[in-house]
Amino acid sequence: MEKKTEQWSTRLGFILSSAGAAVGLGAIWKFPYMTGINGGGAFFFIFILFTVLIGLPLLIAEFVIGRGAQKEAVSAYQKLAPKKSIFSFIGHWGVIGAFILMSFYSVVGGWVLIYSLMSVPGMLITDGTDYAALFDTITGNPLLTVAGLAAFVLINSFVISNGIQNGIEKYNKVLMPLLFIFFIIIVARALTFEGAMEGIRFFLQPDFSQLNGENILYALGQAFFSLAVGISVMVTYSSYLAKDVSLTTSAVSVSIMNIMVSLLAGLAIFPIVFAFGLEPAEGPGLLFIVLPEAFSQMPFGELFLSLFLFLFLFAILTSSFSMLEIITSSINEKVKASRKTIAWAAGLAVFIFGIPAALSSNVLADFHIFGKTAFDASDFLVSNIMLPGGCLLIALFVGFKMNRTLVEQEFHAGNQFGNGMFQVWYQILRWLAPVMIIIVFLYSIRDILKI
């Protein structure tokens, strides 16, 4: 007997949850330092352009697959794709990618959880603190990093075990509005500093002389991954959506929210960085090292640092919910066990698989896979191979293999878009998106190919 599929209780719940899946490390951690490294405003402008031209069409494609099949990722492709074709295995590709991604994503989630808890009693900002040394101390402690990993996975398992409406939707309806409220508070504070306008100009005033081919490819890659497309989490989320909801307007809403979060992240970070004479091109250490240093120099800095860290924690959680959900739902479709049992078992598996990544900064620092630590190897595999590979397969599947009548039906359902808009989206998916994905993929693995 086929298991009954849950549904979102409201369209807003679906949009907030989908936006939450997209908003995470990419938007709040990676986007600001990538913008800082790659020229500021020009990079942001190109990122928005590619999000609209490439990321949005891919997001709509995943929505079409999920709602069209009314199945989670693995079963959706098996139902819609030609039997025993490569496309029937895209769902498995996504589940494996989500599992690996969550295993090292949860390590960073654990770091942020530790920082957040330390900030509440005022343990982060103290006189003479060396923030680079503090970060090394935290990530270099094996018991602490594994405990952080365990706590982060525990929170995820609890939420996913409660289902769609009482789990993912319920908590996203709280966490996403809080994320925006916290962001607005921090942006308002950041804009009060002397020198803040220099940071605003850096972020919002494009200087296209700073752009080169490498910057443009990075912006394209950031756009692909900022909407959580490529590992079919959006296929699973849209499978819980009612047939009278417009997929295209929902996808546009999610894209706008994602761009807004990226905008708020830049407006929160760059005015602070420039006001305190710090380096915008700091890289991955921007969040854990540079910003605590900046907050330590301002009145009520501990309070605002704590707000920022909890904001970051909320964003990581809403994104990780989607990863554990695609794993849980795919198993739940095939196994005769309760969702709660499967969710906790999946969480335990993620925790065990994530331990090597958690220990990569301490006891396993000398252990390397193809010259990379377990953490970096997992990150490279997902970000540079599995995500672009999944994007390419999804574009080709919807563009060439999925039943076109069903594709058109799902695209038009619940909205007033005419055939012209459908044709534009469909041709982008068939031709432009695959070419762009292949270019980014080849560039991202250039060191392996020696090109």
Coordinates of C-alpha atoms in Angstrom, one line a residue:
M1 CA 0.0 0.0 0.0
E2 CA 1.4 3.4 -1.0
K3 CA 2.2 5.7 1.9
K4 CA 0.1 8.9 2.2
T5 CA 2.1 12.0 1.2
E6 CA 2.0 15.0 3.6
Q7 CA 1.4 18.5 2.2
W8 CA 2.4 22.0 3.2
S9 CA -0.5 23.6 5.0
T10 CA 0.0 27.0 3.2
R11 CA 1.8 28.4 0.2
L12 CA 3.6 30.7 2.5
G13 CA 4.9 27.8 4.5
F14 CA 6.2 26.2 1.3
I15 CA 7.9 29.5 0.2
L16 CA 9.5 30.1 3.6
S17 CA 10.7 26.5 3.8
S18 CA 12.1 26.6 0.2
A19 CA 13.8 29.9 0.8
G20 CA 15.2 28.5 4.1
A21 CA 16.6 25.5 2.1
A22 CA 18.4 28.0 -0.1
V23 CA 19.6 30.4 2.6
G24 CA 22.5 29.0 4.5
L25 CA 26.3 28.9 4.4
G26 CA 26.2 30.0 0.8
A27 CA 24.3 33.2 1.4
I28 CA 25.7 34.4 4.7
W29 CA 29.2 32.9 4.9
K30 CA 30.4 32.2 1.4
F31 CA 28.6 35.1 -0.5
P32 CA 30.2 38.0 1.5
Y33 CA 33.7 36.7 1.3
M34 CA 33.4 35.8 -2.3
T35 CA 32.1 39.3 -3.0
G36 CA 35.0 40.7 -1.0
I37 CA 37.6 38.7 -2.9
N38 CA 36.0 39.3 -6.4
G39 CA 35.5 43.0 -6.6
G40 CA 32.4 43.9 -4.6
G41 CA 29.5 45.5 -6.5
A42 CA 30.3 44.2 -9.9
F43 CA 30.3 40.6 -8.5
F44 CA 27.0 41.2 -6.8
F45 CA 25.5 42.6 -10.0
I46 CA 26.6 39.6 -12.0
F47 CA 25.4 37.2 -9.3
I48 CA 21.9 38.7 -9.5
L49 CA 21.9 38.4 -13.3
F50 CA 22.9 34.8 -13.2
T51 CA 20.5 34.0 -10.4
V52 CA 17.6 35.2 -12.6
L53 CA 18.8 33.8 -15.9
I54 CA 20.1 30.4 -14.8
G55 CA 19.4 29.7 -11.1
L56 CA 15.7 30.5 -11.3
P57 CA 15.0 28.3 -14.4
L58 CA 16.7 25.4 -12.6
L59 CA 14.6 26.0 -9.5
I60 CA 11.4 26.0 -11.6
A61 CA 12.6 22.7 -13.2
E62 CA 13.0 21.0 -9.8
F63 CA 9.6 22.2 -8.7
V64 CA 8.1 20.9 -12.0
I65 CA 9.6 17.4 -11.4
G66 CA 8.5 17.2 -7.8
R67 CA 5.0 18.4 -8.1
G68 CA 4.5 16.6 -11.4
A69 CA 5.4 13.3 -9.9
Q70 CA 4.0 14.0 -6.4
K71 CA 6.9 11.9 -5.1
E72 CA 10.1 12.5 -3.2
A73 CA 13.3 12.8 -5.2
V74 CA 14.2 9.1 -5.8
S75 CA 10.7 8.0 -6.6
A76 CA 10.0 11.1 -8.7
Y77 CA 12.7 10.4 -11.3
Q78 CA 11.9 6.6 -11.3
K79 CA 8.3 7.5 -12.1
L80 CA 9.0 10.1 -14.8
A81 CA 12.3 9.1 -16.4
P82 CA 12.8 6.3 -19.0
K83 CA 13.4 3.0 -17.3
K84 CA 17.1 2.2 -16.6
S85 CA 18.2 5.5 -18.1
I86 CA 20.8 7.7 -16.4
F87 CA 18.0 10.1 -15.6
S88 CA 16.2 7.5 -13.4
F89 CA 19.1 7.7 -11.0
I90 CA 19.2 11.5 -10.5
G91 CA 17.3 11.1 -7.3
H92 CA 19.9 8.7 -5.9
W93 CA 22.6 11.1 -6.9
G94 CA 20.8 13.9 -5.0
V95 CA 20.3 11.8 -1.8
I96 CA 24.0 10.8 -1.8
G97 CA 25.0 14.4 -2.4
A98 CA 22.7 15.7 0.4
F99 CA 24.1 13.1 2.8
I100 CA 27.7 14.0 2.1
L101 CA 26.9 17.7 2.1
M102 CA 25.1 17.5 5.4
S103 CA 27.9 15.6 7.0
F104 CA 30.4 18.4 6.7
Y105 CA 27.8 21.2 6.7
S106 CA 26.8 20.0 10.2
V107 CA 30.4 20.5 11.3
V108 CA 30.3 24.2 10.5
G109 CA 26.8 24.2 12.0
G110 CA 28.4 22.9 15.2
W111 CA 31.0 25.6 15.2
V112 CA 28.3 28.3 14.9
L113 CA 26.3 26.6 17.6
I114 CA 29.3 26.7 19.9
Y115 CA 30.1 30.4 19.1
S116 CA 26.4 31.3 19.6
L117 CA 26.2 29.7 23.0
M118 CA 29.5 31.2 24.0
S119 CA 28.3 34.7 23.0
V120 CA 25.3 34.6 25.4
P121 CA 27.2 34.9 28.7
G122 CA 29.8 37.2 27.1
M123 CA 32.6 34.7 26.7
L124 CA 33.6 35.7 23.1
I125 CA 34.5 39.4 23.4
T126 CA 37.1 39.9 26.1
D127 CA 40.1 42.3 26.3
G128 CA 43.1 41.1 24.4
T129 CA 41.3 38.2 22.6
D130 CA 43.1 36.8 19.6
Y131 CA 40.1 35.8 17.5
A132 CA 42.2 33.8 15.0
A133 CA 43.7 31.8 17.9
L134 CA 40.2 31.4 19.5
F135 CA 38.9 29.9 16.2
D136 CA 41.9 27.5 16.1
T137 CA 41.3 26.6 19.7
I138 CA 37.6 25.7 19.1
T139 CA 38.1 23.8 15.8
G140 CA 41.2 22.2 17.2
N141 CA 39.4 20.6 20.1
P142 CA 38.2 17.1 19.0
L143 CA 35.7 16.7 21.8
L144 CA 34.2 20.1 21.3
T145 CA 33.9 19.8 17.5
V146 CA 32.3 16.3 17.7
A147 CA 29.9 17.6 20.4
G148 CA 28.9 20.5 18.2
L149 CA 28.3 18.2 15.3
A150 CA 26.2 15.9 17.5
A151 CA 24.1 18.8 18.9
F152 CA 23.5 20.3 15.4
V153 CA 22.4 16.9 14.0
L154 CA 20.2 16.3 17.0
I155 CA 18.3 19.5 16.4
N156 CA 17.8 18.6 12.7
S157 CA 16.6 15.0 13.6
F158 CA 14.1 16.3 16.1
V159 CA 12.5 18.8 13.5
I160 CA 12.4 16.3 10.6
S161 CA 11.0 13.5 12.8
N162 CA 7.9 15.7 13.4
G163 CA 7.0 15.7 9.7
I164 CA 6.3 18.5 7.1
Q165 CA 3.6 20.6 8.8
N166 CA 4.6 20.0 12.4
G167 CA 8.3 20.0 11.8
I168 CA 9.8 21.7 8.8
E169 CA 7.0 24.2 8.1
K170 CA 6.3 25.0 11.7
Y171 CA 10.0 25.9 12.5
N172 CA 10.7 27.7 9.3
K173 CA 7.7 29.9 9.9
V174 CA 9.4 31.1 13.1
L175 CA 13.1 31.0 12.0
M176 CA 12.8 32.7 8.7
P177 CA 11.0 35.8 10.0
L178 CA 13.5 35.9 12.9
L179 CA 16.3 35.8 10.4
F180 CA 15.0 38.8 8.6
I181 CA 14.3 40.7 11.8
F182 CA 17.8 40.0 13.2
F183 CA 19.3 41.0 9.8
I184 CA 17.5 44.4 9.8
I185 CA 18.6 45.2 13.4
I186 CA 22.3 44.4 12.5
V187 CA 22.1 46.4 9.2
A188 CA 20.6 49.4 11.0
R189 CA 23.4 49.3 13.5
A190 CA 26.1 48.8 10.8
L191 CA 25.0 51.8 8.9
T192 CA 25.5 54.1 11.9
F193 CA 29.3 53.8 11.9
E194 CA 31.6 56.4 10.5
G195 CA 33.0 55.1 7.3
A196 CA 30.1 52.8 6.7
M197 CA 29.2 54.4 3.4
E198 CA 32.6 53.3 2.0
G199 CA 31.5 49.7 2.6
I200 CA 28.1 50.4 0.9
R201 CA 29.8 51.8 -2.1
F202 CA 32.1 48.8 -2.3
F203 CA 29.2 46.5 -2.2
L204 CA 26.5 48.3 -4.3
Q205 CA 28.5 50.5 -6.7
P206 CA 29.7 48.2 -9.5
D207 CA 33.2 48.7 -10.8
F208 CA 33.3 46.5 -13.9
S209 CA 37.0 47.1 -14.3
Q210 CA 37.5 44.8 -11.4
L211 CA 35.8 41.9 -13.3
N212 CA 37.6 39.2 -15.2
G213 CA 36.6 35.8 -16.5
E214 CA 37.4 34.1 -13.2
N215 CA 35.2 36.5 -11.2
I216 CA 32.3 35.9 -13.7
L217 CA 32.6 32.2 -13.4
Y218 CA 32.6 32.4 -9.6
A219 CA 29.5 34.5 -9.7
L220 CA 27.8 32.0 -12.0
G221 CA 28.8 29.1 -9.6
Q222 CA 27.5 31.1 -6.6
A223 CA 24.2 31.6 -8.5
F224 CA 23.8 27.9 -9.2
F225 CA 24.3 26.9 -5.6
S226 CA 22.6 29.8 -3.8
L227 CA 19.1 28.4 -4.6
A228 CA 19.9 24.9 -3.4
V229 CA 19.4 23.3 -6.8
G230 CA 21.4 20.3 -8.0
I231 CA 20.7 17.7 -5.3
S232 CA 16.9 17.6 -5.8
V233 CA 15.9 18.9 -2.3
M234 CA 13.5 21.2 -4.1
V235 CA 12.0 18.2 -5.9
T236 CA 11.2 16.7 -2.5
Y237 CA 9.8 20.0 -1.1
S238 CA 7.6 20.6 -4.2
S239 CA 6.2 17.1 -4.0
Y240 CA 4.3 18.2 -0.9
L241 CA 2.7 21.1 -2.8
A242 CA -1.0 21.3 -3.8
K243 CA -1.8 21.4 -7.5
D244 CA -3.4 24.8 -7.5
V245 CA -0.3 26.6 -6.4
S246 CA 1.8 28.4 -9.0
L247 CA 5.3 26.9 -9.3
T248 CA 6.7 29.8 -11.2
T249 CA 5.5 32.6 -8.9
S250 CA 6.7 30.5 -5.9
A251 CA 10.1 30.1 -7.5
V252 CA 10.3 33.8 -8.2
S253 CA 9.4 34.5 -4.5
V254 CA 12.1 32.1 -3.3
S255 CA 14.7 33.7 -5.6
I256 CA 13.8 37.2 -4.5
M257 CA 14.1 36.2 -0.8
N258 CA 17.5 34.6 -1.5
I259 CA 18.7 37.8 -3.3
M260 CA 17.4 39.9 -0.4
V261 CA 19.3 37.8 2.2
S262 CA 22.5 38.1 0.1
L263 CA 21.8 41.9 0.0
L264 CA 21.2 42.1 3.7
A265 CA 24.4 40.0 4.4
G266 CA 26.4 42.5 2.4
L267 CA 24.8 45.5 4.0
A268 CA 25.5 44.0 7.5
I269 CA 29.1 43.0 6.9
F270 CA 30.8 45.4 4.5
P271 CA 29.9 48.7 6.4
I272 CA 31.4 47.1 9.6
V273 CA 34.5 45.8 7.8
F274 CA 35.2 49.2 6.2
A275 CA 34.3 51.3 9.3
F276 CA 36.9 49.4 11.4
G277 CA 39.6 49.3 8.7
L278 CA 39.4 45.6 8.2
E279 CA 40.0 43.6 5.0
P280 CA 37.0 42.7 2.9
A281 CA 38.9 40.1 1.0
E282 CA 39.7 38.1 4.2
G283 CA 38.1 34.9 2.8
P284 CA 36.5 32.2 4.9
G285 CA 37.7 33.7 8.1
L286 CA 35.6 36.7 7.6
L287 CA 32.7 35.5 9.8
F288 CA 34.7 33.7 12.7
I289 CA 37.7 36.0 12.9
V290 CA 37.2 39.4 11.3
L291 CA 33.7 40.2 12.5
P292 CA 34.2 39.3 16.2
E293 CA 37.2 41.7 16.1
A294 CA 34.9 44.4 14.6
F295 CA 32.1 43.8 17.1
S296 CA 34.6 43.9 20.0
Q297 CA 35.3 47.6 19.1
M298 CA 31.7 48.8 19.2
P299 CA 29.3 49.6 22.1
F300 CA 27.1 46.7 23.0
G301 CA 29.3 44.6 20.6
E302 CA 28.6 41.4 22.5
L303 CA 24.9 41.8 22.0
F304 CA 25.1 42.5 18.3
L305 CA 27.6 39.7 17.8
S306 CA 25.3 37.3 19.6
L307 CA 22.4 38.4 17.3
F308 CA 24.5 37.9 14.2
L309 CA 25.6 34.4 15.3
F310 CA 22.1 33.3 16.1
L311 CA 21.0 34.7 12.7
F312 CA 23.7 32.6 11.1
L313 CA 22.6 29.6 13.1
F314 CA 19.0 30.0 12.0
A315 CA 20.0 30.2 8.4
I316 CA 22.2 27.1 8.6
L317 CA 19.4 25.1 10.3
T318 CA 16.7 26.0 7.8
S319 CA 19.0 24.9 5.0
S320 CA 20.1 21.7 6.7
F321 CA 16.4 20.7 7.3
S322 CA 16.0 20.2 3.6
M323 CA 19.1 18.0 3.4
L324 CA 18.0 15.6 6.1
E325 CA 14.4 15.7 4.7
I326 CA 15.5 14.4 1.2
I327 CA 17.4 11.5 3.0
T328 CA 14.5 10.7 5.3
S329 CA 11.7 10.9 2.7
S330 CA 13.5 8.7 0.2
I331 CA 14.0 6.0 2.9
N332 CA 10.5 6.5 4.2
E333 CA 9.1 5.7 0.8
K334 CA 10.8 2.3 0.6
V335 CA 11.0 1.1 4.2
K336 CA 8.3 0.0 6.5
A337 CA 9.1 2.1 9.5
S338 CA 7.8 5.3 11.0
R339 CA 9.1 8.7 9.9
K340 CA 10.4 9.3 13.5
T341 CA 12.5 6.2 13.4
I342 CA 13.9 6.9 10.0
A343 CA 14.7 10.5 10.8
W344 CA 16.6 9.6 13.9
A345 CA 18.5 6.8 12.1
A346 CA 19.4 9.1 9.2
G347 CA 20.6 11.7 11.7
L348 CA 22.8 9.1 13.4
A349 CA 24.3 8.0 10.1
V350 CA 25.0 11.7 9.2
F351 CA 26.7 12.2 12.6
I352 CA 28.9 9.1 12.2
F353 CA 29.9 10.0 8.6
G354 CA 30.6 13.6 9.7
I355 CA 33.1 12.7 12.4
P356 CA 36.1 12.6 10.1
A357 CA 35.2 16.1 8.8
A358 CA 34.8 17.3 12.4
L359 CA 38.3 15.9 13.3
S360 CA 39.9 17.4 10.2
S361 CA 41.2 20.4 12.1
N362 CA 42.6 18.4 15.0
V363 CA 43.4 14.7 15.3
L364 CA 42.9 13.9 11.6
A365 CA 44.6 17.0 10.3
D366 CA 47.3 14.9 8.7
F367 CA 44.9 12.5 7.0
H368 CA 44.4 13.4 3.4
I369 CA 42.3 12.2 0.5
F370 CA 43.7 13.3 -2.9
G371 CA 45.7 16.0 -1.0
K372 CA 42.7 17.3 0.9
T373 CA 41.4 16.8 4.5
A374 CA 38.2 14.8 5.0
F375 CA 36.3 18.1 5.4
D376 CA 37.8 19.7 2.2
A377 CA 37.5 16.5 0.2
S378 CA 33.8 16.3 1.1
D379 CA 33.3 19.9 0.2
F380 CA 35.1 19.6 -3.1
L381 CA 33.2 16.5 -4.1
V382 CA 29.8 18.0 -3.5
S383 CA 30.4 21.6 -4.5
N384 CA 32.5 21.0 -7.6
I385 CA 31.2 17.7 -8.9
M386 CA 27.9 16.5 -7.5
L387 CA 26.0 19.9 -7.5
P388 CA 27.0 20.9 -11.1
G389 CA 26.5 17.4 -12.3
G390 CA 23.0 17.3 -10.7
C391 CA 22.1 20.7 -12.2
L392 CA 23.2 19.5 -15.7
L393 CA 21.2 16.2 -15.5
I394 CA 18.1 18.1 -14.2
A395 CA 18.3 20.6 -17.0
L396 CA 18.7 17.9 -19.7
F397 CA 16.0 15.7 -18.1
V398 CA 13.3 18.4 -18.0
G399 CA 14.4 19.9 -21.3
F400 CA 14.6 16.7 -23.4
K401 CA 13.3 13.7 -21.6
M402 CA 10.4 14.6 -19.3
N403 CA 6.9 14.4 -20.9
R404 CA 6.4 17.9 -22.4
T405 CA 2.7 18.0 -21.8
L406 CA 3.2 17.4 -18.1
V407 CA 6.0 20.0 -18.0
E408 CA 3.7 22.6 -19.6
Q409 CA 0.8 21.7 -17.4
E410 CA 2.9 22.1 -14.2
F411 CA 4.5 25.4 -15.5
H412 CA 1.1 27.0 -16.2
A413 CA -0.9 25.7 -13.3
G414 CA -2.1 28.4 -11.0
N415 CA -0.7 31.4 -12.9
Q416 CA -1.4 33.6 -15.9
F417 CA 1.9 33.2 -17.8
G418 CA 1.4 32.7 -21.5
N419 CA 3.1 30.3 -23.9
G420 CA 5.8 32.8 -24.7
M421 CA 7.1 32.8 -21.1
F422 CA 7.1 29.0 -21.1
Q423 CA 9.1 28.9 -24.4
V424 CA 11.8 31.3 -23.0
W425 CA 12.2 29.2 -19.8
Y426 CA 12.2 25.9 -21.7
Q427 CA 14.8 27.0 -24.2
I428 CA 17.1 28.4 -21.5
L429 CA 16.8 25.0 -19.7
R430 CA 17.6 23.1 -22.9
W431 CA 20.5 25.1 -24.2
L432 CA 21.8 28.0 -22.2
A433 CA 21.8 26.4 -18.7
P434 CA 23.7 23.2 -19.8
V435 CA 26.4 25.2 -21.6
M436 CA 26.9 27.4 -18.5
I437 CA 26.9 24.5 -16.1
I438 CA 29.5 22.7 -18.2
I439 CA 31.8 25.8 -18.3
V440 CA 31.6 26.2 -14.5
F441 CA 32.1 22.5 -13.9
L442 CA 35.2 22.3 -16.1
Y443 CA 36.6 25.4 -14.5
S444 CA 36.0 24.1 -11.0
I445 CA 37.9 20.9 -11.7
R446 CA 40.7 22.6 -13.7
D447 CA 43.4 21.5 -11.2
I448 CA 42.4 17.8 -11.7
L449 CA 42.3 18.2 -15.5
K450 CA 45.5 20.3 -15.4
I451 CA 44.0 23.0 -17.7

